[in-house]
CSV table of C-alpha atoms in Angstrom, one decimal:
chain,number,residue,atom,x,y,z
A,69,UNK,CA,41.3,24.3,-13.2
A,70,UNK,CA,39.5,21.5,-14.7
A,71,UNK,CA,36.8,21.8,-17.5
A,72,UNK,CA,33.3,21.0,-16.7
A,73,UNK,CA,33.5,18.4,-19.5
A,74,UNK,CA,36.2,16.4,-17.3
A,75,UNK,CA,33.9,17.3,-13.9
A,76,UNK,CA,31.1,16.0,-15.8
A,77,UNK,CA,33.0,12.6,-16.8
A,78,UNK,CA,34.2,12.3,-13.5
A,79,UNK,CA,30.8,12.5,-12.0
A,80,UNK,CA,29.5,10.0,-14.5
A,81,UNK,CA,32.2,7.5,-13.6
A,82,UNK,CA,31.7,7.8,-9.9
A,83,UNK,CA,27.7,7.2,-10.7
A,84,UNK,CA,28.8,4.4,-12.6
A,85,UNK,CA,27.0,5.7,-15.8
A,86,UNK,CA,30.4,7.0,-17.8
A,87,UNK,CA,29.9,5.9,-21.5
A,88,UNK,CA,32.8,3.7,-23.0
A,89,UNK,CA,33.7,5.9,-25.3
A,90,UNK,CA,34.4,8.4,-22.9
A,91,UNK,CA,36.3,6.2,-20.8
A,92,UNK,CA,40.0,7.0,-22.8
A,93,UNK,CA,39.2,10.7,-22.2
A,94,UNK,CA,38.7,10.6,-18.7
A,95,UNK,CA,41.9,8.4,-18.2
A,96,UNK,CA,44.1,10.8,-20.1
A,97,UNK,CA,42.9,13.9,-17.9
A,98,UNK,CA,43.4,12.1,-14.7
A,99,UNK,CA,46.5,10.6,-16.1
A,100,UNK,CA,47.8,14.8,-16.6
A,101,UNK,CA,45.7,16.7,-13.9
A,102,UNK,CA,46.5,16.4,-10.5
A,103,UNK,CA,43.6,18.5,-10.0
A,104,UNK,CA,41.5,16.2,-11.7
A,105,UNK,CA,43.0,13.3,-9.8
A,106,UNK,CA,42.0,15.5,-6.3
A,107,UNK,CA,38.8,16.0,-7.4
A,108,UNK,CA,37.6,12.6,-8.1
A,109,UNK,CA,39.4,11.4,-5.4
A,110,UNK,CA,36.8,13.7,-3.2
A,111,UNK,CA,34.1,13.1,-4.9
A,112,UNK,CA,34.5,9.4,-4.9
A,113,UNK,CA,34.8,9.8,-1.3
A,114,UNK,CA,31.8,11.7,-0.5
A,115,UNK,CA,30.1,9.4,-2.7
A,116,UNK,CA,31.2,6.7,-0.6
A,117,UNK,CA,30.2,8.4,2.9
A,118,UNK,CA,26.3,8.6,1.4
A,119,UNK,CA,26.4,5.1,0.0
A,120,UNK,CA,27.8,4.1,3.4
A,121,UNK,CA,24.6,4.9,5.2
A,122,UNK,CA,22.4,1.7,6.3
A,123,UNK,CA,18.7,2.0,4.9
A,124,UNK,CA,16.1,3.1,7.5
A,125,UNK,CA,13.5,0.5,9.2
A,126,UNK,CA,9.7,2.0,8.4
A,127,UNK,CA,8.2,2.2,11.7
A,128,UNK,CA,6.5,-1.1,12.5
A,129,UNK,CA,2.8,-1.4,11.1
A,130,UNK,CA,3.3,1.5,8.3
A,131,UNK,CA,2.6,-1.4,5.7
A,132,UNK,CA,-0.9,-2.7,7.3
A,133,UNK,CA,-1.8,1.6,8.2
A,134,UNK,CA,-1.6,2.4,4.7
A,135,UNK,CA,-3.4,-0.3,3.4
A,136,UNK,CA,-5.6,0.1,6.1
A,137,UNK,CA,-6.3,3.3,4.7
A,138,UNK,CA,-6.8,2.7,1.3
A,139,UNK,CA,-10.2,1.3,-0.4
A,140,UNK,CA,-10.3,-0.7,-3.7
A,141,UNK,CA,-12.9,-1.2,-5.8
A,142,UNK,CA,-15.4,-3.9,-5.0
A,143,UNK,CA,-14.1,-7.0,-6.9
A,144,UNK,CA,-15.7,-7.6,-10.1
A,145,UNK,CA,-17.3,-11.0,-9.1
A,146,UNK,CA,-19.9,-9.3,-6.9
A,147,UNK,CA,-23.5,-9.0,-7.5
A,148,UNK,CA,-26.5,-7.9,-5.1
A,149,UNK,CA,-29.0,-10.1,-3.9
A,150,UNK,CA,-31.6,-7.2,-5.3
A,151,UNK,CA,-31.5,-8.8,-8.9
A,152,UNK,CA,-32.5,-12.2,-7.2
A,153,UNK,CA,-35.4,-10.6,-5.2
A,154,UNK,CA,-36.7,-9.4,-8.5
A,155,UNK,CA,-38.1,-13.2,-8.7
A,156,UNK,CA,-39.0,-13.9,-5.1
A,157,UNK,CA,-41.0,-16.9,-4.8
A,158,UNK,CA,-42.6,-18.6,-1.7
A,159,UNK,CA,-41.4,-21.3,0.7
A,160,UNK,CA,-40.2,-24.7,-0.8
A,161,UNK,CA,-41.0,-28.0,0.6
A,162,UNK,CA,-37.7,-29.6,2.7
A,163,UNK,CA,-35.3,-26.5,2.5
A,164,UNK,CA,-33.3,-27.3,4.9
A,165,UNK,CA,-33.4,-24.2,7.2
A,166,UNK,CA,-30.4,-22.9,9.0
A,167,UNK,CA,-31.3,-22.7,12.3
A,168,UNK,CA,-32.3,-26.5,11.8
A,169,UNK,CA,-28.9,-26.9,10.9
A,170,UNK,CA,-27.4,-25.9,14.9
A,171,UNK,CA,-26.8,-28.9,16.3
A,172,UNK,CA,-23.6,-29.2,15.2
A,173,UNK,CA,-23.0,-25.6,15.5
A,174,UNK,CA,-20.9,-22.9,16.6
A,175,UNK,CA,-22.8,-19.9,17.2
A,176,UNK,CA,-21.4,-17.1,18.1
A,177,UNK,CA,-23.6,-13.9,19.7
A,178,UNK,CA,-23.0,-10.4,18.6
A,179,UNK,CA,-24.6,-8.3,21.7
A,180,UNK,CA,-26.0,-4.7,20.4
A,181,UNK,CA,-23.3,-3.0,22.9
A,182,UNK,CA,-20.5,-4.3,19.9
A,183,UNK,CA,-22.5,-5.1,17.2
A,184,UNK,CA,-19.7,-4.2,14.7
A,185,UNK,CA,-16.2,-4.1,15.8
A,186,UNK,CA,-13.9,-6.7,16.4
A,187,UNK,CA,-13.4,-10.0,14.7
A,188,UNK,CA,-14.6,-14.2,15.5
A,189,UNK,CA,-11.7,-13.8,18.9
A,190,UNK,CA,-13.6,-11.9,20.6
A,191,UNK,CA,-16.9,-13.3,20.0
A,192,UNK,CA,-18.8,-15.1,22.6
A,193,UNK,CA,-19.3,-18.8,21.8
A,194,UNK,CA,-23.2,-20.2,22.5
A,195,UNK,CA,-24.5,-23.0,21.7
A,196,UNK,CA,-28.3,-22.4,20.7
A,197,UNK,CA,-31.1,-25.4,20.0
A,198,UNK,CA,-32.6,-25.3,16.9
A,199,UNK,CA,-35.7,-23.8,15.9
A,200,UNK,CA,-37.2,-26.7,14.1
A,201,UNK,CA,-40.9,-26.2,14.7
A,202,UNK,CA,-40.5,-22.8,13.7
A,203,UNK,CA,-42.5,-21.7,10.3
A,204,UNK,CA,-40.1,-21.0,8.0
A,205,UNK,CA,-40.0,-18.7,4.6
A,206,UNK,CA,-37.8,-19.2,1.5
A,207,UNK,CA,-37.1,-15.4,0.3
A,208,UNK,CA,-34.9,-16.2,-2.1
A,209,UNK,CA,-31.5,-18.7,-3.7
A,210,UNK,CA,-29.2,-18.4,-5.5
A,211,UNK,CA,-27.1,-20.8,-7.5
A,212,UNK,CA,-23.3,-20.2,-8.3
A,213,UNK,CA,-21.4,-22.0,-10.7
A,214,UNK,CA,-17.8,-20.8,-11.5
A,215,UNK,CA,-14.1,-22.3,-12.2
A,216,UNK,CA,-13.0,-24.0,-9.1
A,217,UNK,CA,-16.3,-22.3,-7.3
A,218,UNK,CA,-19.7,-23.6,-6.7
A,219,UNK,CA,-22.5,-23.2,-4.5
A,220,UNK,CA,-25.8,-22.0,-3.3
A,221,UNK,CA,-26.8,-18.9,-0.8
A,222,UNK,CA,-30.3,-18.7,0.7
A,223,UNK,CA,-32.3,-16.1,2.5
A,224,UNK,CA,-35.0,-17.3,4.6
A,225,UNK,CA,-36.8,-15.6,7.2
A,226,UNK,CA,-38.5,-17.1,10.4
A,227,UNK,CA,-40.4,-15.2,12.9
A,228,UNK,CA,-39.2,-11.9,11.7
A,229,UNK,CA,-35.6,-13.5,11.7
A,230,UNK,CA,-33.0,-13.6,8.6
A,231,UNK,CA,-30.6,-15.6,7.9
A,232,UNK,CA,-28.0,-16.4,4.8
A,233,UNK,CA,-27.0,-19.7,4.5
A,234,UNK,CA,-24.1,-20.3,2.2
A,235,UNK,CA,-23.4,-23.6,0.9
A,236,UNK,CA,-20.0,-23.5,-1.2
A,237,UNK,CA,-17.5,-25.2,-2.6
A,238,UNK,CA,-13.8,-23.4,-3.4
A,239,UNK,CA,-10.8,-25.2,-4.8
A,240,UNK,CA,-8.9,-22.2,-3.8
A,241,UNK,CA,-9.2,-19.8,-0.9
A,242,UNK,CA,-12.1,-17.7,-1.2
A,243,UNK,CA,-13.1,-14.5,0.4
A,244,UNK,CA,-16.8,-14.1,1.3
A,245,UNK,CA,-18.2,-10.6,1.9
A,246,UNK,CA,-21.4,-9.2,3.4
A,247,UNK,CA,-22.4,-6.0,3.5
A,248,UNK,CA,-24.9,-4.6,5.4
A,249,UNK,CA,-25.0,-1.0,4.8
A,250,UNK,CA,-28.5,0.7,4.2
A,251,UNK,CA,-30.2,-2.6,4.9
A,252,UNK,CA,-31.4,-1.6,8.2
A,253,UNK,CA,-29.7,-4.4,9.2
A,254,UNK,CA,-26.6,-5.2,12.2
A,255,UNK,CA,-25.1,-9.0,12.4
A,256,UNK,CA,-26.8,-11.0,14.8
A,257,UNK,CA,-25.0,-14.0,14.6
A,258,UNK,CA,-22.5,-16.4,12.6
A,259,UNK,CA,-22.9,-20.1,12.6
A,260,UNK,CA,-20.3,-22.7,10.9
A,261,UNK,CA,-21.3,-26.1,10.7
A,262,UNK,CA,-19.2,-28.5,11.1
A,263,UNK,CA,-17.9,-32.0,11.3
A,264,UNK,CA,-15.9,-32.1,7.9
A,265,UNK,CA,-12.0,-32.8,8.2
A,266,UNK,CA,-11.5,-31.1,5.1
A,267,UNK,CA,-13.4,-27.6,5.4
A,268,UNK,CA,-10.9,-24.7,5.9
A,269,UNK,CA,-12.4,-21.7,7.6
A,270,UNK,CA,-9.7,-19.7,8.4
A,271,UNK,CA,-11.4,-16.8,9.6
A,272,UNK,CA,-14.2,-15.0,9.9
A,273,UNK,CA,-14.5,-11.1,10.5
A,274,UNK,CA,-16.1,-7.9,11.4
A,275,UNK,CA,-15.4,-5.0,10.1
A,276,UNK,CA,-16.7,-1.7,9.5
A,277,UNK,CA,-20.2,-2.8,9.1
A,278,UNK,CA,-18.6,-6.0,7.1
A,279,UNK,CA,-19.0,-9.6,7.2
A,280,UNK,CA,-15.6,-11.2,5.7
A,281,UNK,CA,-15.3,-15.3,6.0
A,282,UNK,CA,-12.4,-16.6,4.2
A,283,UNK,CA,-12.7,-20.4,3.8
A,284,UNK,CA,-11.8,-23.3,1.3
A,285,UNK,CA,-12.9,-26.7,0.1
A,286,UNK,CA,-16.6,-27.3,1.1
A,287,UNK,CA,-18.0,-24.9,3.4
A,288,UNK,CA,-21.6,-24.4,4.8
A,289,UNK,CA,-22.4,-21.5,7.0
A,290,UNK,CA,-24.9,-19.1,8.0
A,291,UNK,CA,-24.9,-15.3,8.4
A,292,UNK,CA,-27.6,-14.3,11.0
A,293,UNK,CA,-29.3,-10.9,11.0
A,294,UNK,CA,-31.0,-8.5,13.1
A,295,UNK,CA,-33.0,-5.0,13.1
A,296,UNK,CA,-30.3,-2.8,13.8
A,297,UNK,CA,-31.3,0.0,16.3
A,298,UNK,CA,-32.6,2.3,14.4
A,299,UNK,CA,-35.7,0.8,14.1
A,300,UNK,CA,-35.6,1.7,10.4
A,301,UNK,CA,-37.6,-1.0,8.0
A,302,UNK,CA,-35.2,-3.4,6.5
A,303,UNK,CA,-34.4,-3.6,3.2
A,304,UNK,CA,-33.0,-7.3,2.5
A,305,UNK,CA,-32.8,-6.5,-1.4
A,306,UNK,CA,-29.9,-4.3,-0.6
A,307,UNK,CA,-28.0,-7.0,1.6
A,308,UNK,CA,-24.3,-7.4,-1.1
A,309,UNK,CA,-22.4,-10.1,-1.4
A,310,UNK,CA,-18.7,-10.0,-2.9
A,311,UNK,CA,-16.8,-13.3,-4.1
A,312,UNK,CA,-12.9,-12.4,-4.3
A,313,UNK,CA,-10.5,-15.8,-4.6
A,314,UNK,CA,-6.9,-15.9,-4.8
A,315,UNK,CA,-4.9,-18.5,-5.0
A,316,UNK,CA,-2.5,-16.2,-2.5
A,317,UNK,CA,-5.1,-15.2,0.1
B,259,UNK,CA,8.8,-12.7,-13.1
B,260,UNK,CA,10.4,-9.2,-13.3
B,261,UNK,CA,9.5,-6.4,-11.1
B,262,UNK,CA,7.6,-4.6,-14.0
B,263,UNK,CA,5.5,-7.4,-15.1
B,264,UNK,CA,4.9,-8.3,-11.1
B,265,UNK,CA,4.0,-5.0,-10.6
B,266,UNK,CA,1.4,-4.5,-13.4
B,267,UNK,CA,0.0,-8.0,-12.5
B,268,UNK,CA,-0.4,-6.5,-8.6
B,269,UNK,CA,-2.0,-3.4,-10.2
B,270,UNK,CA,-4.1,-5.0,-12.3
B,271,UNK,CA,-6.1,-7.5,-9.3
B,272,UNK,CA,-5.8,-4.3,-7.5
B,273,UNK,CA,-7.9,-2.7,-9.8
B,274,UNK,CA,-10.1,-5.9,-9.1
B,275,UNK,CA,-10.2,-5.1,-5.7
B,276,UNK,CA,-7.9,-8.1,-4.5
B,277,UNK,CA,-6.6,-6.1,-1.3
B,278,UNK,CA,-4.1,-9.3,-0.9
B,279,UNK,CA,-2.3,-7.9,-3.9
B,280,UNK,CA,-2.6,-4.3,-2.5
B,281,UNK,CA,-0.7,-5.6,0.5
B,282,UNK,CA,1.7,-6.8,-1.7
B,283,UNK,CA,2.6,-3.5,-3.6
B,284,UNK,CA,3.4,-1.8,-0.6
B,285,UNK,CA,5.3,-4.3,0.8
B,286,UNK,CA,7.4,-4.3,-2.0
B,287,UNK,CA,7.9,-0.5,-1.9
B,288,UNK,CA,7.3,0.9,1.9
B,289,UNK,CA,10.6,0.4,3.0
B,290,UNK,CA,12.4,2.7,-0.4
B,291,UNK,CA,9.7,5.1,-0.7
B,292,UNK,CA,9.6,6.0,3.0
B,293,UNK,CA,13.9,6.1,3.0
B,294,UNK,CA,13.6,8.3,0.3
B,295,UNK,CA,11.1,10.4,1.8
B,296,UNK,CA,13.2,9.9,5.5
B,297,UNK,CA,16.1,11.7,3.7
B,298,UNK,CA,14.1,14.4,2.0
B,299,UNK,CA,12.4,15.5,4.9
B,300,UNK,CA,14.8,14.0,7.7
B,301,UNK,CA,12.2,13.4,10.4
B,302,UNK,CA,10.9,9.5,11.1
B,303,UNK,CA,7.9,10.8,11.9
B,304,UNK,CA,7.1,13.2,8.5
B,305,UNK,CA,8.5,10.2,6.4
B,306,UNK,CA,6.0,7.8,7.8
B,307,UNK,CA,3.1,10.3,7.2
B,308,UNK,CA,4.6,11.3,3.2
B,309,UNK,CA,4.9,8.0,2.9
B,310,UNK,CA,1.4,7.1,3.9
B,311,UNK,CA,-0.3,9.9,1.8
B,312,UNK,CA,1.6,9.3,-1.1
B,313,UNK,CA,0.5,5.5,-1.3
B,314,UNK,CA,-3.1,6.8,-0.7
B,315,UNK,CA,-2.8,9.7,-3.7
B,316,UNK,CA,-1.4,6.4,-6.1
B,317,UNK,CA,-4.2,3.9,-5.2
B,318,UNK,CA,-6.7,6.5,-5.2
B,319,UNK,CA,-5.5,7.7,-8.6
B,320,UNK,CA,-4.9,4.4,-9.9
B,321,UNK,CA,-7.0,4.8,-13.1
B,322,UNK,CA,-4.7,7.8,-14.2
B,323,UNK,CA,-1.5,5.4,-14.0
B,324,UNK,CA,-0.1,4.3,-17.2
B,325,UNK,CA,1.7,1.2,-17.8
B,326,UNK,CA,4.2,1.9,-20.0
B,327,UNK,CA,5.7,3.4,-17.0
B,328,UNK,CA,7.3,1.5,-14.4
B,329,UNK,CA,5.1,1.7,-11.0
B,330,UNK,CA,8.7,2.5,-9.0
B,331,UNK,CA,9.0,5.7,-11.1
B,332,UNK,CA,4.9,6.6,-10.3
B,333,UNK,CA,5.1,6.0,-6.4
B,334,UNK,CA,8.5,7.7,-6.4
B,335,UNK,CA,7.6,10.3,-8.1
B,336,UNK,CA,4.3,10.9,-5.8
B,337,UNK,CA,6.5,10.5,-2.9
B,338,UNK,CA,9.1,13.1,-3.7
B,339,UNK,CA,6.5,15.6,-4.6
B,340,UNK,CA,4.5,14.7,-1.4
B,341,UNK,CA,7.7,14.7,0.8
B,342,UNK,CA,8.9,18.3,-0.6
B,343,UNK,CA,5.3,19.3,-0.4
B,344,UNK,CA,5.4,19.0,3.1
B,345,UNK,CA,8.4,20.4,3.9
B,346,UNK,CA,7.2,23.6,2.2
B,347,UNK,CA,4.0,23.5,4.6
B,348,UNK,CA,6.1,23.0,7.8
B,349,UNK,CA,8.0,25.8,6.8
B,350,UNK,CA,5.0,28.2,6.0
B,351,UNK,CA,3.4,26.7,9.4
B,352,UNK,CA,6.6,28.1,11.9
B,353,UNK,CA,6.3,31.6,13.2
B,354,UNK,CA,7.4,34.5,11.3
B,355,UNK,CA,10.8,34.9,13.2
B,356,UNK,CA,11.7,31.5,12.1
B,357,UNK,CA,11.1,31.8,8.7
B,358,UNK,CA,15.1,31.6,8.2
B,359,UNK,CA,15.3,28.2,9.9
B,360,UNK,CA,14.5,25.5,7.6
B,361,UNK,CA,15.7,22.4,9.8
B,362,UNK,CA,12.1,21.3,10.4
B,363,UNK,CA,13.5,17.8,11.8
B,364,UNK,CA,12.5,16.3,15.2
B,365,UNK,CA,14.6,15.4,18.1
B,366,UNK,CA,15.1,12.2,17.0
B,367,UNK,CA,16.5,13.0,13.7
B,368,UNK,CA,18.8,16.1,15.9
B,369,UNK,CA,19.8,13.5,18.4
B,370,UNK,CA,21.8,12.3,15.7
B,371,UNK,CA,23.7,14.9,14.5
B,372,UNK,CA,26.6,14.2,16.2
B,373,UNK,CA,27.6,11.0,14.3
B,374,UNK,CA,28.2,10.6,10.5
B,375,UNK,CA,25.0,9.6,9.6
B,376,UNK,CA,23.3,13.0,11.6
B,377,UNK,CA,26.2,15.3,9.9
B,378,UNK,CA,24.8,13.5,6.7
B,379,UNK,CA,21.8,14.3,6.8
B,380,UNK,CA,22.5,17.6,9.0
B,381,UNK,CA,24.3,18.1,5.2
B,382,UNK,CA,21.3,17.4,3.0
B,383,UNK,CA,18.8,19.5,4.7
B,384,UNK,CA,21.1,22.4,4.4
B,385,UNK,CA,20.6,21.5,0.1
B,386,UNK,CA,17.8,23.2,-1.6
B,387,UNK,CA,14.6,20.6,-2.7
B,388,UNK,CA,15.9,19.7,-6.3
B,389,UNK,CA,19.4,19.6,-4.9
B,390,UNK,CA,18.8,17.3,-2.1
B,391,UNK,CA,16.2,15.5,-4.0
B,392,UNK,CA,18.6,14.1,-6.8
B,393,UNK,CA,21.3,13.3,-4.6
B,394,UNK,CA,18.4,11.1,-2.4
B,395,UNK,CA,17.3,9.6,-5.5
B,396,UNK,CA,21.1,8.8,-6.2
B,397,UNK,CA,22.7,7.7,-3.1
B,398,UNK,CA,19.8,6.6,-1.0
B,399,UNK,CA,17.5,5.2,-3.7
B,400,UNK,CA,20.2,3.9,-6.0
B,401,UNK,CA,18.3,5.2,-9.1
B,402,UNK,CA,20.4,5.8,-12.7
B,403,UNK,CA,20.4,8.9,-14.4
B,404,UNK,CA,17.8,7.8,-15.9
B,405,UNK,CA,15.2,6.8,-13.4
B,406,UNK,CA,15.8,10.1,-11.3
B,407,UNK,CA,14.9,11.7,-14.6
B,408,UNK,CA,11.7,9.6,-15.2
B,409,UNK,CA,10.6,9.9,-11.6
B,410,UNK,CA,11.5,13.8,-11.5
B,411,UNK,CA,10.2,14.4,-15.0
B,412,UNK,CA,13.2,16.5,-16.1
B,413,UNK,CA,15.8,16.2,-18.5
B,414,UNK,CA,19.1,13.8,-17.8
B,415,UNK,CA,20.9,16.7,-18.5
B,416,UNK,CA,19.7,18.8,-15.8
B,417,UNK,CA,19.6,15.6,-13.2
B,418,UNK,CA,23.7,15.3,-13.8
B,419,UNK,CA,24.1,19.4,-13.6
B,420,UNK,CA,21.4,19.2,-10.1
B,421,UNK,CA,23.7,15.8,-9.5
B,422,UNK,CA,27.1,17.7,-10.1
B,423,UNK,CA,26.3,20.9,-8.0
B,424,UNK,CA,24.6,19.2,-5.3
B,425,UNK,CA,27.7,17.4,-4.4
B,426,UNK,CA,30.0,20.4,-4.7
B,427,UNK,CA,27.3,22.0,-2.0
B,428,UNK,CA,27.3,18.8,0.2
B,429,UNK,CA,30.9,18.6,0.6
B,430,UNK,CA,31.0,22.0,1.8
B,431,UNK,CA,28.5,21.5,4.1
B,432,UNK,CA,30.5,18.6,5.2
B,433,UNK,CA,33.8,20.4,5.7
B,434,UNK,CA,32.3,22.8,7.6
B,435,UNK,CA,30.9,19.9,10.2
B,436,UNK,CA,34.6,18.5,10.2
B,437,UNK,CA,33.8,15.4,8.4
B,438,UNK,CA,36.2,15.9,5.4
């Protein structure tokens, strides 16, 4: 019978973890023990039977479900549009207002049967005119200055509509996220404008009560937003916006 | 870039909220954690949902992981311990007069058993938890001595003497199926 200090070097050797100096030992008893020889010989084999076994394919979409599933905190960059209401100031003369900016638009509907769900490929595509005419309120800008990121977002309100108009300028991909929640608020609308070789919108998306645009180089866009059904009051003070850029989104 | 410093970098936008990087972490570990957590538990099905939790219990306790450890040991070890954990909840969920069975696998996983790789595994389940466990982390994971004792928190010592007796077991169990 073999000693458990010869089973354990012969274990170690199959696991590929035997120690040098051990290696003389373990030759000498398999060099005198035809028992050891046996054993190592089945060990070795059942070693190789496990080994042999092909790894196992995840099912398909385990990856996205589980980070589907997980949250993260917000990214560090954000801020909330309340600290910028702190110094709200009237209208300005020649703001360019967004829905002045829709002749070159795409403007695409959210109806209240699927206000939230779904993402910019399911959207339905009209073309609106402008409401030039339309007497218009600057609620509040912002200006952003960062490395590689610049810009400006305004909230303006017209005839009890309100809409964010961002104005930005990424060197590298940028994600842009608006939140809605406990703002009384749905999404009424998104509007890119266009006409700019070099803009990169690569998508724009809904998502549990979420606005997400992901776009590079110069961008201009506006966010439009409605009552939501509740009928609660709005609170546009409580509207976020996150900034999250990666040079691998 | 080594795996370590990749993964603390991935951590660490995580922690910043960069979901890109998120995705990235479990790209880079789905497929071993959920093997591993296939050949604990033995059903596709339980593996996908082990595997699922145990990625949630990591990001959600992301604060509480420390860097000096490598990220494959954390998630590992969350797996295992998820993985047996359910195993022990299927078995305290079957009726009283199956308490003896502990083949909790599905019919996929039985549909199997007549070919190597169900005898295998027929062969595991028939170990107890730490048994199997080690000899997953050895032959399925391809983790040293070392790692299995990092992930399982236990001394090298005891993994080889788990390692050692866990084989002697699992060759029995695969003479008795004929496949020595």
């Amino acid at each position: 019978m073999i000693s458990e200090r010869i089973l354990e070097l012969i274990n170690a050797d199959i696991d590929g973890e035997l120690r040098p100096e051990d290696q003389s030992e373990l030759d000498a008893a398999l060099e005198s023990s035809a028992e050891a020889r046996a054993v190592k010989s089945e060990l070795q084999k059942l070693s190789n039977l496990m080994d042999s076994l092909p790894p196992q394919q995840p099912p398909r979409g385990l990856g996205s479900r589980i980070a589907g599933n997980i949250g993260l905190p917000k990214p560090e960059s954000s801020f909330s549009l309340s600290s910028i209401f702190s110094s709200f100031q009237p209208a300005t003369a020649g703001v360019a207002f967004a829905a002045g900016l829709l002749l070159a638009v795409g403007f695409y509907e959210f109806s209240s049967e699927r206000a939230v769900p779904g993402d910019s490929a399911s959207m339905v595509g009209t073309m609106i005119a402008g409401k030039g005419s339309a007497p218009e309120f600057l609620k509040n800008d912002m200006q952003l200055k960062g490395d590689g990121f610049s810009g400006t977002i305004a909230l303006r309100e017209t005839s009890g509509i309100y809409i964010l108009n961002f104005d930005l300028e990424s060197e590298i991909n940028t994600e842009v996220k608006v939140g809605l929640d406990k703002t009384g608020f749905a999404f009424g609308g998104f509007a890119e404008i266009q006409g700019d070789e070099n803009k990169v919108l690569e998508s724009v998306m809904i998502s549990g009560g979420a606005l997400r645009v992901l776009n590079q180089g110069h961008q201009q866009f506006a966010v439009f937003l409605r009552e939501d059904e509740t009928g609660k009051p709005v609170h546009p003070e409580s509207i976020s916006i996150d900034f999250s850029s990666s040079d691998r989104l | 870039m080594n795996s370590d410093r990749r993964d603390h970098a991935l951590i660490d936008r995580c922690k910043r909220g960069d979901r890109r990087a998120l995705e990235e972490l479990i790209g880079h570990y789905e497929k071993p954690v959920f093997n591993a957590a296939y050949r604990i538990l033995g059903n596709p099905d339980d593996a996908a949902d082990a595997s699922q939790v145990a990625f949630m219990k990591a990001f959600e306790h992301l604060d509480q992981y420390d860097p000096k450890y490598k990220f494959f040991s954390w998630i590992y070890r969350i797996a295992v311990n998820e993985s047996i954990n359910q195993r022990k909840r299927a078995r305290n969920q079957q009726p009283l007069d199956d308490k003896e069975v502990t083949d909790v696998r599905g019919p996929e996983a039985t549909a199997q058993a007549g070919d190597l790789s169900g005898k295998i595994q027929d062969g595991l389940m028939e170990l107890k938890d730490d048994y199997r466990t080690v000899v997953v982390l050895r032959h399925f994971s391809d983790c040293s001595y070392r790692q299995i004792s990092e992930i399982l928190q236990i001394p090298e010592k005891t993994v080889k003497s788990r390692l050692y007796s866990a084989r002697q077991l699992m060759k029995e169990a695969l003479v008795a199926r004929g496949v020595y």
